[in-house]
Amino acid sequence: MPSITDSHVIPLSKTKLIFLVLGALVLAAAGVWLYMNADQFPEKSPLFAKLVGLVGVIFSGAGAAYGFLKLFDHTPGLIVDSKGIFDNSSGISAGLIPWSDITGFSVSSIQGQRFLSIEVRNPDQYIQRASGLKRMLVSLNARYFGGPIHISSNALKIPFDQLLRIVGEAHVKHGVPD
């Protein structure tokens, strides 16, 4: 039976989620404003401005709705234990990633936002087990960012450096050697 120190349960941060929802709502409002005022930008195509506004509303609105739902999600954001890493930290979470699937880790950064990138033996397996829009987003992650699984600490109740330390130590202890 694993000891308590063998399992790290990292909850979702309700405070961070509130700020993420508020930020998404502000971006959605900006998209509405751009759409409604597209004709006031003669140097740009009004159709293009409306399209950008509409896309902003759709993605920001979806992000706000998802964040709002996550506020009521009592499932931990991340569990790191002897079985592997259970990811429930975002809209494109991977679920359980067994240690036997993990081949390595790296840190990626997009516009100053750091992500823990998890390299797996069969990336297509993680793309195929997603469905609908989530599958498309996971596939885009794999194509443009080197793999389908990327974890941010944005919605987690933990700083990114501590997340790296926990995952690294657990990988040394439980990871499967090649």
mmCIF file of C-alpha atoms in Angstrom:
data_model
loop_
_atom_site.group_PDB
_atom_site.id
_atom_site.type_symbol
_atom_site.label_atom_id
_atom_site.label_comp_id
_atom_site.label_asym_id
_atom_site.label_seq_id
_atom_site.Cartn_x
_atom_site.Cartn_y
_atom_site.Cartn_z
ATOM 1 C CA MET A 1 0.000 0.000 0.000
ATOM 2 C CA PRO A 2 1.497 3.389 -0.984
ATOM 3 C CA SER A 3 2.343 5.805 1.782
ATOM 4 C CA ILE A 4 0.740 9.241 1.918
ATOM 5 C CA THR A 5 3.903 10.795 0.506
ATOM 6 C CA ASP A 6 3.601 8.558 -2.582
ATOM 7 C CA SER A 7 0.453 10.366 -3.647
ATOM 8 C CA HIS A 8 0.167 14.070 -4.418
ATOM 9 C CA VAL A 9 -3.371 15.336 -4.843
ATOM 10 C CA ILE A 10 -3.368 18.860 -6.248
ATOM 11 C CA PRO A 11 -6.752 20.591 -6.176
ATOM 12 C CA LEU A 12 -8.048 23.104 -8.653
ATOM 13 C CA SER A 13 -7.600 26.673 -7.437
ATOM 14 C CA LYS A 14 -11.022 28.280 -7.234
ATOM 15 C CA THR A 15 -9.392 31.724 -6.920
ATOM 16 C CA LYS A 16 -7.344 31.253 -10.100
ATOM 17 C CA LEU A 17 -10.436 29.909 -11.879
ATOM 18 C CA ILE A 18 -12.454 32.991 -10.896
ATOM 19 C CA PHE A 19 -9.756 35.240 -12.351
ATOM 20 C CA LEU A 20 -9.571 33.111 -15.504
ATOM 21 C CA VAL A 21 -13.369 33.346 -15.929
ATOM 22 C CA LEU A 22 -13.321 37.114 -15.367
ATOM 23 C CA GLY A 23 -10.475 37.525 -17.871
ATOM 24 C CA ALA A 24 -12.329 35.428 -20.440
ATOM 25 C CA LEU A 25 -15.474 37.505 -19.923
ATOM 26 C CA VAL A 26 -13.494 40.716 -20.483
ATOM 27 C CA LEU A 27 -12.067 39.277 -23.714
ATOM 28 C CA ALA A 28 -15.546 38.177 -24.813
ATOM 29 C CA ALA A 29 -16.849 41.709 -24.115
ATOM 30 C CA ALA A 30 -13.966 43.130 -26.170
ATOM 31 C CA GLY A 31 -14.925 40.774 -29.001
ATOM 32 C CA VAL A 32 -18.537 41.991 -28.846
ATOM 33 C CA TRP A 33 -17.330 45.608 -28.862
ATOM 34 C CA LEU A 34 -15.067 44.948 -31.870
ATOM 35 C CA TYR A 35 -17.890 43.238 -33.736
ATOM 36 C CA MET A 36 -20.326 46.075 -33.014
ATOM 37 C CA ASN A 37 -17.795 48.802 -33.920
ATOM 38 C CA ALA A 38 -16.087 47.150 -36.900
ATOM 39 C CA ASP A 39 -17.150 49.954 -39.246
ATOM 40 C CA GLN A 40 -15.186 52.515 -37.201
ATOM 41 C CA PHE A 41 -11.859 51.141 -38.444
ATOM 42 C CA PRO A 42 -11.625 52.281 -42.088
ATOM 43 C CA GLU A 43 -7.966 51.213 -42.395
ATOM 44 C CA LYS A 44 -9.013 47.594 -41.723
ATOM 45 C CA SER A 45 -11.674 45.555 -43.445
ATOM 46 C CA PRO A 46 -14.901 45.726 -41.370
ATOM 47 C CA LEU A 47 -15.580 42.122 -42.336
ATOM 48 C CA PHE A 48 -12.188 41.089 -40.944
ATOM 49 C CA ALA A 49 -12.788 43.055 -37.723
ATOM 50 C CA LYS A 50 -16.210 41.415 -37.323
ATOM 51 C CA LEU A 51 -14.683 37.992 -37.893
ATOM 52 C CA VAL A 52 -11.967 38.617 -35.291
ATOM 53 C CA GLY A 53 -14.599 39.876 -32.841
ATOM 54 C CA LEU A 54 -16.817 36.868 -33.446
ATOM 55 C CA VAL A 55 -13.967 34.374 -33.052
ATOM 56 C CA GLY A 56 -12.935 36.187 -29.854
ATOM 57 C CA VAL A 57 -16.461 35.950 -28.463
ATOM 58 C CA ILE A 58 -16.744 32.254 -29.322
ATOM 59 C CA PHE A 59 -13.413 31.194 -27.811
ATOM 60 C CA SER A 60 -13.503 33.531 -24.820
ATOM 61 C CA GLY A 61 -17.129 32.694 -24.144
ATOM 62 C CA ALA A 62 -16.391 28.975 -24.311
ATOM 63 C CA GLY A 63 -13.427 29.478 -21.983
ATOM 64 C CA ALA A 64 -15.554 31.442 -19.521
ATOM 65 C CA ALA A 65 -18.290 28.793 -19.592
ATOM 66 C CA TYR A 66 -15.783 25.982 -19.102
ATOM 67 C CA GLY A 67 -14.039 27.858 -16.269
ATOM 68 C CA PHE A 68 -17.386 28.498 -14.615
ATOM 69 C CA LEU A 69 -18.202 24.774 -14.748
ATOM 70 C CA LYS A 70 -14.750 23.926 -13.348
ATOM 71 C CA LEU A 71 -15.565 26.098 -10.309
ATOM 72 C CA PHE A 72 -18.044 23.385 -9.315
ATOM 73 C CA ASP A 73 -15.763 20.457 -10.201
ATOM 74 C CA HIS A 74 -14.603 18.750 -7.010
ATOM 75 C CA THR A 75 -12.286 16.315 -8.799
ATOM 76 C CA PRO A 76 -8.631 17.156 -8.094
ATOM 77 C CA GLY A 77 -6.860 19.028 -10.868
ATOM 78 C CA LEU A 78 -3.896 16.657 -10.782
ATOM 79 C CA ILE A 79 -3.009 13.444 -8.980
ATOM 80 C CA VAL A 80 0.560 12.171 -9.082
ATOM 81 C CA ASP A 81 0.965 8.706 -7.565
ATOM 82 C CA SER A 82 2.446 5.264 -8.174
ATOM 83 C CA LYS A 83 0.053 4.639 -11.116
ATOM 84 C CA GLY A 84 1.020 7.773 -13.029
ATOM 85 C CA ILE A 85 -0.349 11.260 -13.506
ATOM 86 C CA PHE A 86 -4.086 11.894 -13.561
ATOM 87 C CA ASP A 87 -4.697 15.188 -15.373
ATOM 88 C CA ASN A 88 -7.967 17.090 -14.852
ATOM 89 C CA SER A 89 -6.403 20.551 -15.038
ATOM 90 C CA SER A 90 -7.906 21.967 -18.234
ATOM 91 C CA GLY A 91 -10.478 21.611 -20.981
ATOM 92 C CA ILE A 92 -8.192 19.240 -22.864
ATOM 93 C CA SER A 93 -6.992 17.202 -19.898
ATOM 94 C CA ALA A 94 -5.461 13.836 -20.687
ATOM 95 C CA GLY A 95 -6.941 11.817 -17.820
ATOM 96 C CA LEU A 96 -4.695 9.042 -16.518
ATOM 97 C CA ILE A 97 -1.206 8.919 -18.015
ATOM 98 C CA PRO A 98 0.448 5.727 -16.700
ATOM 99 C CA TRP A 99 4.159 5.855 -15.916
ATOM 100 C CA SER A 100 4.655 3.083 -18.494
ATOM 101 C CA ASP A 101 3.473 5.501 -21.235
ATOM 102 C CA ILE A 102 5.720 8.402 -20.180
ATOM 103 C CA THR A 103 9.063 8.698 -21.949
ATOM 104 C CA GLY A 104 10.093 12.129 -20.728
ATOM 105 C CA PHE A 105 9.218 15.687 -19.811
ATOM 106 C CA SER A 106 10.079 19.149 -20.986
ATOM 107 C CA VAL A 107 9.028 22.671 -20.182
ATOM 108 C CA SER A 108 7.515 24.721 -22.978
ATOM 109 C CA SER A 109 6.569 28.340 -22.939
ATOM 110 C CA ILE A 110 3.975 30.187 -24.982
ATOM 111 C CA GLN A 111 3.815 33.957 -24.507
ATOM 112 C CA GLY A 112 5.404 33.668 -21.063
ATOM 113 C CA GLN A 113 3.058 30.894 -19.922
ATOM 114 C CA ARG A 114 4.980 27.770 -18.893
ATOM 115 C CA PHE A 115 3.672 24.263 -19.530
ATOM 116 C CA LEU A 116 4.854 20.869 -18.415
ATOM 117 C CA SER A 117 4.969 18.871 -21.649
ATOM 118 C CA ILE A 118 4.638 15.141 -21.117
ATOM 119 C CA GLU A 119 6.204 12.975 -23.801
ATOM 120 C CA VAL A 120 4.444 9.639 -24.277
ATOM 121 C CA ARG A 121 5.193 6.434 -26.204
ATOM 122 C CA ASN A 122 2.062 6.606 -28.361
ATOM 123 C CA PRO A 123 0.830 10.195 -28.760
ATOM 124 C CA ASP A 124 -1.926 9.110 -31.188
ATOM 125 C CA GLN A 125 -3.534 7.072 -28.398
ATOM 126 C CA TYR A 126 -4.113 10.283 -26.405
ATOM 127 C CA ILE A 127 -5.468 12.086 -29.463
ATOM 128 C CA GLN A 128 -7.836 9.232 -30.355
ATOM 129 C CA ARG A 129 -9.302 8.882 -26.878
ATOM 130 C CA ALA A 130 -10.486 12.491 -26.986
ATOM 131 C CA SER A 131 -13.680 13.293 -28.861
ATOM 132 C CA GLY A 132 -15.127 16.159 -30.879
ATOM 133 C CA LEU A 133 -13.592 19.587 -30.417
ATOM 134 C CA LYS A 134 -11.302 18.266 -27.678
ATOM 135 C CA ARG A 135 -9.745 15.815 -30.183
ATOM 136 C CA MET A 136 -9.091 18.658 -32.616
ATOM 137 C CA LEU A 137 -7.432 20.782 -29.892
ATOM 138 C CA VAL A 138 -5.301 17.871 -28.622
ATOM 139 C CA SER A 139 -4.279 17.145 -32.222
ATOM 140 C CA LEU A 140 -3.272 20.795 -32.714
ATOM 141 C CA ASN A 141 -1.222 20.605 -29.493
ATOM 142 C CA ALA A 142 0.571 17.561 -30.852
ATOM 143 C CA ARG A 143 1.218 19.154 -34.234
ATOM 144 C CA TYR A 144 2.391 22.591 -33.116
ATOM 145 C CA PHE A 145 3.778 22.023 -29.632
ATOM 146 C CA GLY A 146 5.464 18.627 -29.890
ATOM 147 C CA GLY A 147 2.923 16.400 -28.157
ATOM 148 C CA PRO A 148 -0.683 16.035 -27.070
ATOM 149 C CA ILE A 149 -0.196 16.522 -23.310
ATOM 150 C CA HIS A 150 0.668 19.876 -21.770
ATOM 151 C CA ILE A 151 -0.116 20.826 -18.186
ATOM 152 C CA SER A 152 -0.198 24.373 -16.882
ATOM 153 C CA SER A 153 -0.463 25.341 -13.236
ATOM 154 C CA ASN A 154 -2.900 28.140 -14.178
ATOM 155 C CA ALA A 155 -5.925 26.391 -12.681
ATOM 156 C CA LEU A 156 -4.026 24.401 -10.044
ATOM 157 C CA LYS A 157 -3.498 25.296 -6.406
ATOM 158 C CA ILE A 158 0.271 25.000 -6.783
ATOM 159 C CA PRO A 159 3.110 27.090 -8.255
ATOM 160 C CA PHE A 160 4.610 25.777 -11.499
ATOM 161 C CA ASP A 161 8.073 25.113 -9.997
ATOM 162 C CA GLN A 162 6.539 22.958 -7.253
ATOM 163 C CA LEU A 163 4.558 21.054 -9.897
ATOM 164 C CA LEU A 164 7.813 20.327 -11.742
ATOM 165 C CA ARG A 165 9.492 19.126 -8.539
ATOM 166 C CA ILE A 166 6.609 16.775 -7.603
ATOM 167 C CA VAL A 167 6.342 15.250 -11.071
ATOM 168 C CA GLY A 168 10.123 14.904 -11.396
ATOM 169 C CA GLU A 169 10.499 13.180 -8.026
ATOM 170 C CA ALA A 170 7.561 10.845 -8.729
ATOM 171 C CA HIS A 171 9.008 9.963 -12.147
ATOM 172 C CA VAL A 172 12.342 9.034 -10.569
ATOM 173 C CA LYS A 173 10.530 6.858 -8.009
ATOM 174 C CA HIS A 174 7.800 5.277 -10.161
ATOM 175 C CA GLY A 175 8.797 5.820 -13.794
ATOM 176 C CA VAL A 176 9.516 2.833 -15.944
ATOM 177 C CA PRO A 177 13.110 2.700 -17.214
ATOM 178 C CA ASP A 178 13.501 2.303 -20.999
#
